[in-house]
Tab-separated table of C-alpha atoms and ligand atoms in Angstrom:
chain	number	residue	atom	x	y	z
K	300	UNK	CA	153.934	111.602	173.116
K	301	UNK	CA	151.965	112.729	170.050
K	302	UNK	CA	153.077	114.975	167.250
K	303	UNK	CA	152.149	118.446	168.445
K	304	UNK	CA	152.955	120.193	165.188
K	305	UNK	CA	150.848	120.015	162.064
K	306	UNK	CA	152.758	119.283	158.857
K	307	UNK	CA	153.767	122.237	156.670
K	308	UNK	CA	150.815	123.670	154.725
K	309	UNK	CA	151.385	122.955	151.087
K	310	UNK	CA	148.651	121.867	148.705
K	311	UNK	CA	149.141	118.356	147.359
K	312	UNK	CA	149.562	119.695	143.819
K	313	UNK	CA	152.192	122.237	144.976
K	314	UNK	CA	154.053	119.440	146.722
K	315	UNK	CA	154.192	117.300	143.558
K	316	UNK	CA	155.298	120.327	141.531
K	317	UNK	CA	158.080	121.136	143.994
K	318	UNK	CA	159.472	117.663	143.424
K	319	UNK	CA	158.988	118.105	139.681
K	320	UNK	CA	160.896	121.415	139.730
K	321	UNK	CA	163.831	119.922	141.621
K	322	UNK	CA	164.373	117.462	138.764
K	323	UNK	CA	163.451	120.017	136.076
K	324	UNK	CA	166.218	122.313	137.421
K	325	UNK	CA	168.787	119.534	136.998
K	326	UNK	CA	167.543	118.882	133.457
K	327	UNK	CA	167.625	122.601	132.638
K	328	UNK	CA	163.997	122.459	131.444
K	329	UNK	CA	162.597	125.736	130.062
K	330	UNK	CA	159.696	127.522	131.776
K	331	UNK	CA	157.497	126.830	128.734
K	332	UNK	CA	158.209	123.096	128.885
K	333	UNK	CA	157.559	123.042	132.646
K	334	UNK	CA	154.220	124.779	132.200
K	335	UNK	CA	153.246	122.337	129.475
K	336	UNK	CA	154.156	119.267	131.537
K	337	UNK	CA	152.515	120.505	134.744
K	338	UNK	CA	149.241	121.657	133.183
K	339	UNK	CA	146.611	118.896	133.107
K	340	UNK	CA	145.349	117.796	129.692
K	341	UNK	CA	141.703	117.879	130.828
K	342	UNK	CA	139.825	118.448	134.119
K	343	UNK	CA	136.222	117.508	134.745
K	344	UNK	CA	133.798	118.203	137.579
K	345	UNK	CA	130.405	116.571	137.211
K	346	UNK	CA	127.153	116.964	139.129
K	347	UNK	CA	125.803	113.671	140.424
K	348	UNK	CA	122.233	113.876	141.721
K	349	UNK	CA	121.039	110.825	143.624
K	350	UNK	CA	117.644	109.901	145.011
K	351	UNK	CA	118.650	107.554	147.807
K	352	UNK	CA	116.910	104.341	148.741
K	353	UNK	CA	115.688	106.160	151.855
K	354	UNK	CA	113.973	108.750	149.632
K	355	UNK	CA	116.400	111.659	150.166
K	356	UNK	CA	117.489	113.860	147.261
K	357	UNK	CA	121.267	114.403	147.325
K	358	UNK	CA	123.799	115.984	144.988
K	359	UNK	CA	127.426	114.802	144.878
K	360	UNK	CA	130.438	116.130	142.996
K	361	UNK	CA	132.550	113.813	140.872
K	362	UNK	CA	135.984	114.619	139.446
K	363	UNK	CA	138.273	113.230	136.791
K	364	UNK	CA	141.575	114.896	136.010
K	365	UNK	CA	143.470	113.617	132.971
K	366	UNK	CA	146.996	114.853	133.377
K	367	UNK	CA	149.037	113.597	130.436
K	368	UNK	CA	148.650	111.160	127.544
K	369	UNK	CA	151.944	111.579	125.683
K	370	UNK	CA	153.059	108.004	126.377
K	371	UNK	CA	149.706	106.205	126.113
K	372	UNK	CA	146.160	106.102	127.476
K	373	UNK	CA	145.751	107.800	130.843
K	374	UNK	CA	145.582	105.583	133.925
K	375	UNK	CA	144.592	106.199	137.513
K	376	UNK	CA	142.223	105.273	140.312
K	377	UNK	CA	138.815	106.528	141.396
K	378	UNK	CA	138.444	107.320	145.105
K	379	UNK	CA	135.234	107.727	147.066
K	380	UNK	CA	136.117	109.900	150.048
K	381	UNK	CA	134.623	112.951	151.848
K	382	UNK	CA	137.901	114.888	151.261
K	383	UNK	CA	138.207	114.120	147.554
K	384	UNK	CA	138.491	117.495	145.817
K	385	UNK	CA	139.967	118.971	142.677
K	386	UNK	CA	143.363	119.846	144.200
K	387	UNK	CA	143.921	116.367	145.561
K	388	UNK	CA	142.716	114.640	142.395
K	389	UNK	CA	144.876	116.947	140.266
K	390	UNK	CA	147.980	116.152	142.355
K	391	UNK	CA	147.341	112.423	142.231
K	392	UNK	CA	146.726	112.572	138.458
K	393	UNK	CA	150.139	114.213	137.956
K	394	UNK	CA	151.765	111.638	140.253
K	395	UNK	CA	150.259	108.891	138.080
K	396	UNK	CA	151.887	110.358	134.950
K	397	UNK	CA	155.265	110.322	136.683
K	398	UNK	CA	154.662	106.899	138.253
K	399	UNK	CA	153.702	105.138	134.993
K	400	UNK	CA	156.744	106.733	133.327
K	401	UNK	CA	159.142	105.649	136.116
K	402	UNK	CA	158.231	101.997	135.654
K	403	UNK	CA	158.026	102.493	131.882
K	404	UNK	CA	154.400	101.438	131.356
K	405	UNK	CA	152.872	102.717	128.087
K	406	UNK	CA	150.444	104.962	129.969
K	407	UNK	CA	149.853	108.553	130.975
K	408	UNK	CA	148.269	109.645	134.243
K	409	UNK	CA	144.782	110.460	135.529
K	410	UNK	CA	142.845	110.321	138.783
K	411	UNK	CA	139.226	110.724	139.808
K	412	UNK	CA	136.872	110.625	142.688
K	413	UNK	CA	133.494	111.367	144.171
K	414	UNK	CA	133.268	113.540	147.260
K	415	UNK	CA	131.181	111.169	149.372
K	416	UNK	CA	131.366	108.848	152.348
K	417	UNK	CA	130.831	105.365	150.894
K	418	UNK	CA	130.172	104.014	154.420
K	419	UNK	CA	126.984	106.078	154.546
K	420	UNK	CA	125.617	104.754	151.265
K	421	UNK	CA	123.567	101.584	150.858
K	422	UNK	CA	124.764	99.083	148.245
K	423	UNK	CA	122.019	100.187	145.879
K	424	UNK	CA	122.858	103.892	146.343
K	425	UNK	CA	126.539	103.141	145.750
K	426	UNK	CA	125.693	101.320	142.529
K	427	UNK	CA	123.405	104.115	141.293
K	428	UNK	CA	125.976	106.790	142.092
K	429	UNK	CA	128.733	104.796	140.351
K	430	UNK	CA	126.611	104.219	137.253
K	431	UNK	CA	125.734	107.913	137.036
K	432	UNK	CA	129.415	108.834	137.341
K	433	UNK	CA	130.385	106.305	134.642
K	434	UNK	CA	127.618	107.695	132.420
K	435	UNK	CA	128.977	111.244	132.829
K	436	UNK	CA	132.534	110.106	132.015
K	437	UNK	CA	131.540	107.693	129.242
K	438	UNK	CA	132.645	109.973	126.367
K	439	UNK	CA	136.029	110.680	127.942
K	440	UNK	CA	137.235	107.263	129.144
K	441	UNK	CA	137.957	104.120	127.119
K	442	UNK	CA	140.484	101.303	126.813
K	443	UNK	CA	142.644	103.476	124.543
K	444	UNK	CA	141.776	106.804	126.172
K	445	UNK	CA	141.586	106.759	129.977
K	446	UNK	CA	141.376	103.642	132.145
K	447	UNK	CA	140.110	104.074	135.737
K	448	UNK	CA	140.874	101.601	138.526
K	449	UNK	CA	140.045	101.254	142.226
K	450	UNK	CA	141.447	103.517	144.950
K	451	UNK	CA	140.397	104.497	148.484
K	452	UNK	CA	136.720	103.677	149.061
K	453	UNK	CA	136.244	101.766	145.802
K	454	UNK	CA	136.734	98.089	144.979
K	455	UNK	CA	136.268	95.355	142.372
K	456	UNK	CA	132.482	95.635	142.663
K	457	UNK	CA	132.539	99.361	141.826
K	458	UNK	CA	134.803	98.628	138.851
K	459	UNK	CA	132.373	95.958	137.601
K	460	UNK	CA	129.511	98.520	137.657
K	461	UNK	CA	131.648	101.073	135.814
K	462	UNK	CA	132.582	98.543	133.167
K	463	UNK	CA	128.982	97.460	132.759
K	464	UNK	CA	127.716	101.026	132.384
K	465	UNK	CA	130.418	101.883	129.830
K	466	UNK	CA	129.736	98.649	127.927
K	467	UNK	CA	126.083	99.670	127.442
K	468	UNK	CA	127.356	102.369	125.074
K	469	UNK	CA	130.411	100.705	123.553
K	470	UNK	CA	129.859	96.928	123.652
K	471	UNK	CA	131.604	94.579	126.074
K	472	UNK	CA	134.802	96.446	127.011
K	473	UNK	CA	136.591	94.853	129.998
K	474	UNK	CA	139.763	96.913	129.308
K	475	UNK	CA	138.029	100.210	130.164
K	476	UNK	CA	138.709	99.693	133.883
K	477	UNK	CA	141.144	97.564	135.902
K	478	UNK	CA	140.815	96.027	139.347
K	479	UNK	CA	137.772	94.048	138.174
K	480	UNK	CA	136.613	90.770	139.730
K	481	UNK	CA	138.464	87.757	138.255
K	482	UNK	CA	135.224	86.545	136.633
K	483	UNK	CA	135.026	89.749	134.570
K	484	UNK	CA	138.622	89.819	133.384
K	485	UNK	CA	140.443	90.870	136.548
K	486	UNK	CA	144.041	89.702	136.964
K	487	UNK	CA	145.589	87.230	139.331
K	488	UNK	CA	147.743	89.008	141.902
K	489	UNK	CA	146.037	92.441	141.701
K	490	UNK	CA	145.059	92.578	145.385
K	491	UNK	CA	148.587	91.955	146.663
K	492	UNK	CA	150.357	93.809	143.820
K	493	UNK	CA	151.349	97.045	145.571
K	494	UNK	CA	152.797	95.254	148.618
K	495	UNK	CA	154.528	92.703	146.417
K	496	UNK	CA	156.019	95.398	144.181
K	497	UNK	CA	157.264	97.231	147.269
K	498	UNK	CA	158.925	94.038	148.443
K	499	UNK	CA	160.643	93.590	145.048
K	500	UNK	CA	161.957	97.172	145.341
K	501	UNK	CA	163.363	96.472	148.824
K	502	UNK	CA	164.802	93.146	147.689
K	503	UNK	CA	166.583	94.938	144.809
K	504	UNK	CA	168.140	97.771	146.840
K	505	UNK	CA	169.031	95.783	149.987
K	506	UNK	CA	172.392	94.374	148.806
K	507	UNK	CA	173.376	97.790	147.414
K	508	UNK	CA	173.091	99.404	150.837
K	509	UNK	CA	174.524	96.401	152.686
K	510	UNK	CA	171.194	95.427	154.244
K	511	UNK	CA	170.656	91.737	154.978
K	512	UNK	CA	166.904	91.008	154.907
K	513	UNK	CA	167.368	87.920	157.070
K	514	UNK	CA	166.437	89.214	160.522
K	515	UNK	CA	166.065	92.851	159.369
K	516	UNK	CA	163.681	94.824	161.606
K	517	UNK	CA	160.656	96.359	159.862
K	518	UNK	CA	158.174	99.025	161.056
K	519	UNK	CA	154.926	99.310	159.069
K	520	UNK	CA	152.692	102.392	159.336
K	521	UNK	CA	149.124	101.457	158.379
K	522	UNK	CA	147.914	97.871	158.107
K	523	UNK	CA	145.472	98.053	155.200
K	524	UNK	CA	145.933	96.562	151.770
K	525	UNK	CA	149.455	97.905	151.172
K	526	UNK	CA	150.754	97.561	154.746
K	527	UNK	CA	149.488	94.012	155.209
K	528	UNK	CA	150.862	92.625	151.933
K	529	UNK	CA	154.179	94.463	152.269
K	530	UNK	CA	154.583	93.077	155.807
K	531	UNK	CA	153.673	89.603	154.638
K	532	UNK	CA	156.209	89.471	151.785
K	533	UNK	CA	158.934	91.004	153.964
K	534	UNK	CA	158.184	88.450	156.697
K	535	UNK	CA	158.335	85.661	154.078
K	536	UNK	CA	161.874	86.918	153.314
K	537	UNK	CA	162.752	86.421	157.015
K	538	UNK	CA	162.399	90.073	158.098
K	539	UNK	CA	161.091	90.697	161.627
K	540	UNK	CA	157.978	92.914	161.724
K	541	UNK	CA	158.773	94.667	165.027
K	542	UNK	CA	156.318	97.603	164.916
K	543	UNK	CA	152.946	98.065	163.233
K	544	UNK	CA	150.351	100.822	163.458
K	545	UNK	CA	146.858	101.577	162.289
K	546	UNK	CA	144.541	104.512	162.946
K	547	UNK	CA	144.013	103.270	166.528
K	548	UNK	CA	147.633	102.959	167.684
K	549	UNK	CA	151.098	101.435	167.400
K	550	UNK	CA	152.124	98.017	168.673
K	551	UNK	CA	155.756	97.048	169.216
K	552	UNK	CA	157.411	93.679	169.886
K	553	UNK	CA	161.171	93.135	169.623
K	554	UNK	CA	160.740	89.478	168.565
K	555	UNK	CA	158.473	90.426	165.687
K	556	UNK	CA	154.767	89.827	165.008
K	557	UNK	CA	153.143	86.972	163.131
K	558	UNK	CA	151.647	88.862	160.159
K	559	UNK	CA	148.832	86.370	159.568
K	560	UNK	CA	147.843	86.604	163.234
K	561	UNK	CA	147.749	90.405	162.959
K	562	UNK	CA	145.553	90.088	159.894
K	563	UNK	CA	143.191	87.714	161.667
K	564	UNK	CA	142.856	90.108	164.622
K	565	UNK	CA	142.259	93.037	162.257
K	566	UNK	CA	139.555	91.121	160.386
K	567	UNK	CA	137.835	89.928	163.547
K	568	UNK	CA	138.073	93.071	165.706
K	569	UNK	CA	138.724	95.947	163.299
K	570	UNK	CA	142.186	96.807	164.646
K	571	UNK	CA	145.595	95.162	165.034
K	572	UNK	CA	145.954	96.889	168.413
K	573	UNK	CA	143.550	94.314	169.889
K	574	UNK	CA	146.139	91.552	169.573
K	575	UNK	CA	147.055	90.102	172.952
K	576	UNK	CA	150.723	89.169	173.141
K	577	UNK	CA	153.087	88.935	176.117
K	578	UNK	CA	155.951	91.437	175.959
K	579	UNK	CA	154.127	93.732	173.551
K	580	UNK	CA	154.010	97.494	174.015
K	581	UNK	CA	151.126	99.711	172.840
K	582	UNK	CA	151.809	103.343	171.909
K	583	UNK	CA	150.118	106.266	170.156
K	584	UNK	CA	149.870	105.780	166.383
K	585	UNK	CA	152.269	108.660	165.696
K	586	UNK	CA	155.052	106.844	167.591
K	587	UNK	CA	155.439	104.271	164.839
K	588	UNK	CA	157.953	106.249	162.796
K	589	UNK	CA	160.300	106.646	165.782
K	590	UNK	CA	160.630	102.914	166.489
K	591	UNK	CA	164.143	101.525	165.888
K	592	UNK	CA	164.057	99.505	162.664
K	593	UNK	CA	166.106	98.792	159.575
K	594	UNK	CA	163.204	99.402	157.191
K	595	UNK	CA	160.235	101.766	157.630
K	596	UNK	CA	157.200	101.274	155.384
K	597	UNK	CA	154.752	104.206	155.510
K	598	UNK	CA	151.512	102.697	154.157
K	599	UNK	CA	148.795	104.942	155.610
K	600	UNK	CA	148.245	108.552	154.504
K	601	UNK	CA	150.094	111.405	152.839
K	602	UNK	CA	152.433	113.758	154.798
K	603	UNK	CA	152.859	111.502	157.863
K	604	UNK	CA	156.630	112.205	157.837
K	605	UNK	CA	157.064	115.969	157.999
K	606	UNK	CA	159.542	118.633	159.076
K	607	UNK	CA	158.531	118.351	162.756
K	608	UNK	CA	158.973	114.585	163.137
K	609	UNK	CA	161.472	113.520	160.440
K	610	UNK	CA	164.389	113.845	162.884
K	611	UNK	CA	162.777	111.087	164.989
K	612	UNK	CA	162.845	108.525	162.166
K	613	UNK	CA	165.108	105.726	163.319
K	614	UNK	CA	165.755	103.495	160.307
K	615	UNK	CA	168.140	103.019	157.378
K	616	UNK	CA	165.663	102.584	154.551
K	617	UNK	CA	162.179	103.998	153.930
K	618	UNK	CA	160.076	102.197	151.315
K	619	UNK	CA	157.088	104.439	150.583
K	620	UNK	CA	153.888	102.432	150.185
K	621	UNK	CA	151.567	105.425	150.648
K	622	UNK	CA	151.404	108.280	148.151
K	623	UNK	CA	153.524	111.288	149.186
K	624	UNK	CA	154.000	110.201	152.855
K	625	UNK	CA	157.153	112.378	153.131
K	626	UNK	CA	157.008	116.159	152.730
K	627	UNK	CA	159.829	117.910	150.815
K	628	UNK	CA	161.222	119.458	154.033
K	629	UNK	CA	161.237	116.061	155.742
K	630	UNK	CA	163.095	114.668	152.738
K	631	UNK	CA	165.990	117.029	153.390
K	632	UNK	CA	166.185	116.051	157.072
K	633	UNK	CA	166.182	112.341	156.190
K	634	UNK	CA	168.934	112.854	153.617
K	635	UNK	CA	171.051	114.722	156.196
K	636	UNK	CA	170.573	111.797	158.579
K	637	UNK	CA	171.686	109.256	155.975
K	638	UNK	CA	168.288	107.588	155.505
K	639	UNK	CA	167.779	106.100	152.011
K	640	UNK	CA	164.273	106.618	150.577
K	641	UNK	CA	162.645	104.441	147.921
K	642	UNK	CA	160.147	107.037	146.636
K	643	UNK	CA	156.407	106.445	146.281
K	644	UNK	CA	156.290	106.847	142.504
K	645	UNK	CA	158.614	103.870	142.285
K	646	UNK	CA	158.040	101.839	145.475
K	647	UNK	CA	154.235	101.663	145.234
K	648	UNK	CA	154.040	101.276	141.450
K	649	UNK	CA	153.344	97.521	141.727
K	650	UNK	CA	149.588	98.219	141.809
K	651	UNK	CA	149.467	100.119	138.534
K	652	UNK	CA	151.887	97.638	136.972
K	653	UNK	CA	149.570	94.701	137.625
K	654	UNK	CA	146.659	96.884	136.434
K	655	UNK	CA	148.627	97.224	133.212
K	656	UNK	CA	148.994	93.418	133.074
K	657	UNK	CA	145.214	93.148	133.539
K	658	UNK	CA	144.602	95.544	130.644
K	659	UNK	CA	147.069	93.649	128.413
K	660	UNK	CA	145.243	90.394	129.204
K	661	UNK	CA	141.881	92.037	128.418
K	662	UNK	CA	143.057	93.443	125.081
K	663	UNK	CA	144.536	90.086	124.093
K	664	UNK	CA	141.616	88.126	125.573
K	665	UNK	CA	144.114	85.948	127.434
K	666	UNK	CA	144.759	84.963	131.041
K	667	UNK	CA	148.104	84.873	132.834
K	668	UNK	CA	148.643	82.627	135.841
K	669	UNK	CA	149.777	84.048	139.196
K	670	UNK	CA	153.328	82.855	138.683
K	671	UNK	CA	153.651	84.822	135.422
K	672	UNK	CA	152.206	87.973	137.017
K	673	UNK	CA	154.781	87.783	139.837
K	674	UNK	CA	157.667	87.093	137.489
K	675	UNK	CA	156.813	90.011	135.182
K	676	UNK	CA	156.223	92.344	138.152
K	677	UNK	CA	159.613	91.507	139.646
K	678	UNK	CA	161.250	92.254	136.289
K	679	UNK	CA	159.493	95.646	135.976
K	680	UNK	CA	160.452	96.678	139.534
K	681	UNK	CA	164.072	95.565	139.188
K	682	UNK	CA	164.528	97.207	135.762
K	683	UNK	CA	163.011	100.452	137.050
K	684	UNK	CA	165.406	100.458	139.991
K	685	UNK	CA	168.351	100.192	137.584
K	686	UNK	CA	167.035	103.219	135.652
K	687	UNK	CA	166.627	105.213	138.893
K	688	UNK	CA	170.070	104.291	140.124
K	689	UNK	CA	171.672	105.268	136.802
K	690	UNK	CA	169.953	108.689	136.917
K	691	UNK	CA	170.884	109.168	140.603
K	692	UNK	CA	174.532	108.464	139.753
K	693	UNK	CA	174.486	110.636	136.619
K	694	UNK	CA	173.138	113.682	138.481
K	695	UNK	CA	174.594	112.830	141.897
K	696	UNK	CA	171.185	113.065	143.522
K	697	UNK	CA	168.723	111.114	145.690
K	698	UNK	CA	166.389	108.406	144.385
K	699	UNK	CA	163.247	110.585	144.549
K	700	UNK	CA	164.755	113.272	142.358
K	701	UNK	CA	166.154	110.503	140.151
K	702	UNK	CA	162.662	109.038	139.750
K	703	UNK	CA	161.344	112.424	138.584
K	704	UNK	CA	164.350	112.792	136.271
K	705	UNK	CA	163.615	109.441	134.610
K	706	UNK	CA	159.888	110.210	134.378
K	707	UNK	CA	160.223	113.763	133.049
K	708	UNK	CA	162.730	112.682	130.406
K	709	UNK	CA	160.378	109.958	129.194
K	710	UNK	CA	157.235	112.119	129.156
K	711	UNK	CA	158.953	115.187	127.699
K	712	UNK	CA	160.656	113.010	125.090
K	713	UNK	CA	157.382	111.418	123.973
K	714	UNK	CA	155.579	114.788	123.908
K	715	UNK	CA	158.377	116.263	121.810
K	716	UNK	CA	158.215	113.417	119.283
K	717	UNK	CA	154.434	113.714	118.976
K	718	UNK	CA	154.514	117.462	118.388
K	719	UNK	CA	151.572	119.652	119.478
K	720	UNK	CA	149.181	116.773	120.161
J	197	NAD	P1	143.699	101.017	153.376
J	197	NAD	O1	142.528	101.902	153.600
J	197	NAD	O2	143.498	99.587	153.011
J	197	NAD	O3	144.650	101.040	154.686
J	197	NAD	C1	145.048	102.215	155.339
J	197	NAD	C2	145.603	101.839	156.700
J	197	NAD	O4	146.173	103.000	157.300
J	197	NAD	C3	144.578	101.317	157.697
J	197	NAD	O5	145.170	100.274	158.449
J	197	NAD	C4	144.329	102.525	158.616
J	197	NAD	O6	143.900	102.140	159.925
J	197	NAD	C5	145.697	103.112	158.648
J	197	NAD	N1	145.781	104.513	159.053
J	197	NAD	C6	144.978	105.542	158.704
J	197	NAD	N2	145.403	106.674	159.288
J	197	NAD	C7	146.505	106.348	160.006
J	197	NAD	C8	147.403	107.064	160.827
J	197	NAD	N3	147.256	108.372	161.017
J	197	NAD	N4	148.430	106.410	161.415
J	197	NAD	C9	148.592	105.087	161.215
J	197	NAD	N5	147.768	104.345	160.441
J	197	NAD	C10	146.739	104.966	159.852
J	197	NAD	O7	144.579	101.766	152.263
J	197	NAD	P2	145.649	101.133	151.261
J	197	NAD	O8	144.969	100.714	150.004
J	197	NAD	O9	146.504	100.171	151.992
J	197	NAD	O10	146.500	102.439	150.895
J	197	NAD	C11	147.435	102.998	151.800
J	197	NAD	C12	148.221	104.072	151.096
J	197	NAD	O11	148.870	103.522	149.949
J	197	NAD	C13	147.404	105.258	150.552
J	197	NAD	O12	148.220	106.407	150.635
J	197	NAD	C14	147.186	104.898	149.088
J	197	NAD	O13	146.963	106.054	148.294
J	197	NAD	C15	148.522	104.266	148.782
J	197	NAD	N6	148.514	103.354	147.637
J	197	NAD	C16	147.677	102.276	147.603
J	197	NAD	C17	147.718	101.400	146.531
J	197	NAD	C18	146.852	100.171	146.480
J	197	NAD	O14	147.014	99.394	145.534
J	197	NAD	N7	146.000	99.919	147.473
J	197	NAD	C19	148.585	101.656	145.444
J	197	NAD	C20	149.436	102.772	145.505
J	197	NAD	C21	149.391	103.602	146.608
C-alpha cells in the first residue's frame, strides 16, 4: 500500500518558521525580534550563462542566501538540483543558523544552489558552471565571511574548483570552502561525519529512554551517504538493521542485513533492493516508516513523515538524518504516540561539525588524525544533547522545540551584544 495523500502544503521556509515560532512563544520573544531573526541578512540570485561542450547556449540560476552572521561567518552547503529555488535555499539557510547554534559552533547560517541537473552536464560543463558561480559569489564569500560546502549534487571535486576560483582573487585560501579533497586541506572523517554524529546522538540518548542498543531493531529510510554511514555505525554497536529503503523500494529482514553487503549491492547495481537474501521481503518504498523497529532513521528527503502517515510509525525513537523529514503536524501525532524525536538540527549536525574541524585545521595549517576528529565530534554531540535536555526540562517541551530554544537564545544573545551590526 502506498501513501495516497500528499503531505500538507507548507513552503519549506514557512515550516522552519513555524518551528521557530513555537520556541519563540515559550521565550516570549517580541515581534520585532522575531522579524529580525527570521529575515535573511542577504539574498543573492545570479545569472549563469554557459556555452556547453556540445555547443549549446544555456542560462542557469544560482542562489546564495546568507541568513545570519551574529555568531560567526556563515556556513552552509551548495546544492545542484533541478528543484533548487529561492524558497528552499532560504529555508535551508535559516536551518543552518539554528543548526550551528544548537551544536555551539562559532558560525552563522547560509545555503546556496544552482537550479540544474548535474547528471546532464559533462565534467567540463560542470567545472565551467561552478567556476562562474564562484566568480559571481567571490566578493561575498570568504573564510571569515561565508564558507560554502558540498550538498546534494555537489562533491569534493566541485569544492576544489570553487576554492581554486576564489584563490585566483584572494591568494591560496583553503578555508573558503569545506568538504575539499584531503590533498587540498579536506579533513579526515568528513564523508562519514553526518552518520557518525547521528550515531553519537543515539548513543547518548539511548540509556535515558531505557533503550539497549545491543540487538535494537533499526529501520533506515534512504541508503545514501547519511543512511549508509548511520546504519554502519549502528550495526557496529550491535543494532540489527531490519528494514532499509531507497528510491526503488523497501527491503525487510527480521534477522537484520549486513550493511557492507547492502553497500556492495548498491554500488554494483544502483539499488539495495537488488540484494538476494532468503527470508527477505520487498515492499513499496513508502512502507519503510511502518516497519516495527526500535529506532527509525529518516535519511532521504524532507516531509516523508507527514500528517497522513505519522500514525503508522512503529518505533520508539526517530533520529532525523534528513533535513526536515517530519512535518509539524506529524510531530504532534508522534508526540501523542510517545515517540521520541532527535531533531534534524541536532541529529544531523555531525556533517557541519566536521566541516568546522576542517576549517579550523585550514586556518591553523594543521592536520588532525581520524581518531581526534571522532573524539571531538563525540564530545560536541554529547554536550549539545545535554544543552537540549536541559532546555526541554526547563520548558517542559519536546527535543525539537528545545533545540530551537537553545539556538534562538544563542543567536539572539549574540545579536544583542553586537548591537545593530
Ligand atoms: P544521498 O543522495 O546520498 O542519498 C539519498 C538516499 O535517499 C538515496 O539512497 C535515495 O535512493 C534515497 N531516496 C530518495 N527518495 C526516496 C524516497 N522517497 N524513499 C526512500 N528513499 C529515497 O543523500 P544524503 O547526502 O545521504 O542526504 C540525505 C538527507 O540528509 C538529505 O535530506 C540531506 O539534506 C540530509 N543531510 C545530509 C548531510 C550530508 O552530510 N550528506 C548532512 C545533513 C543533512
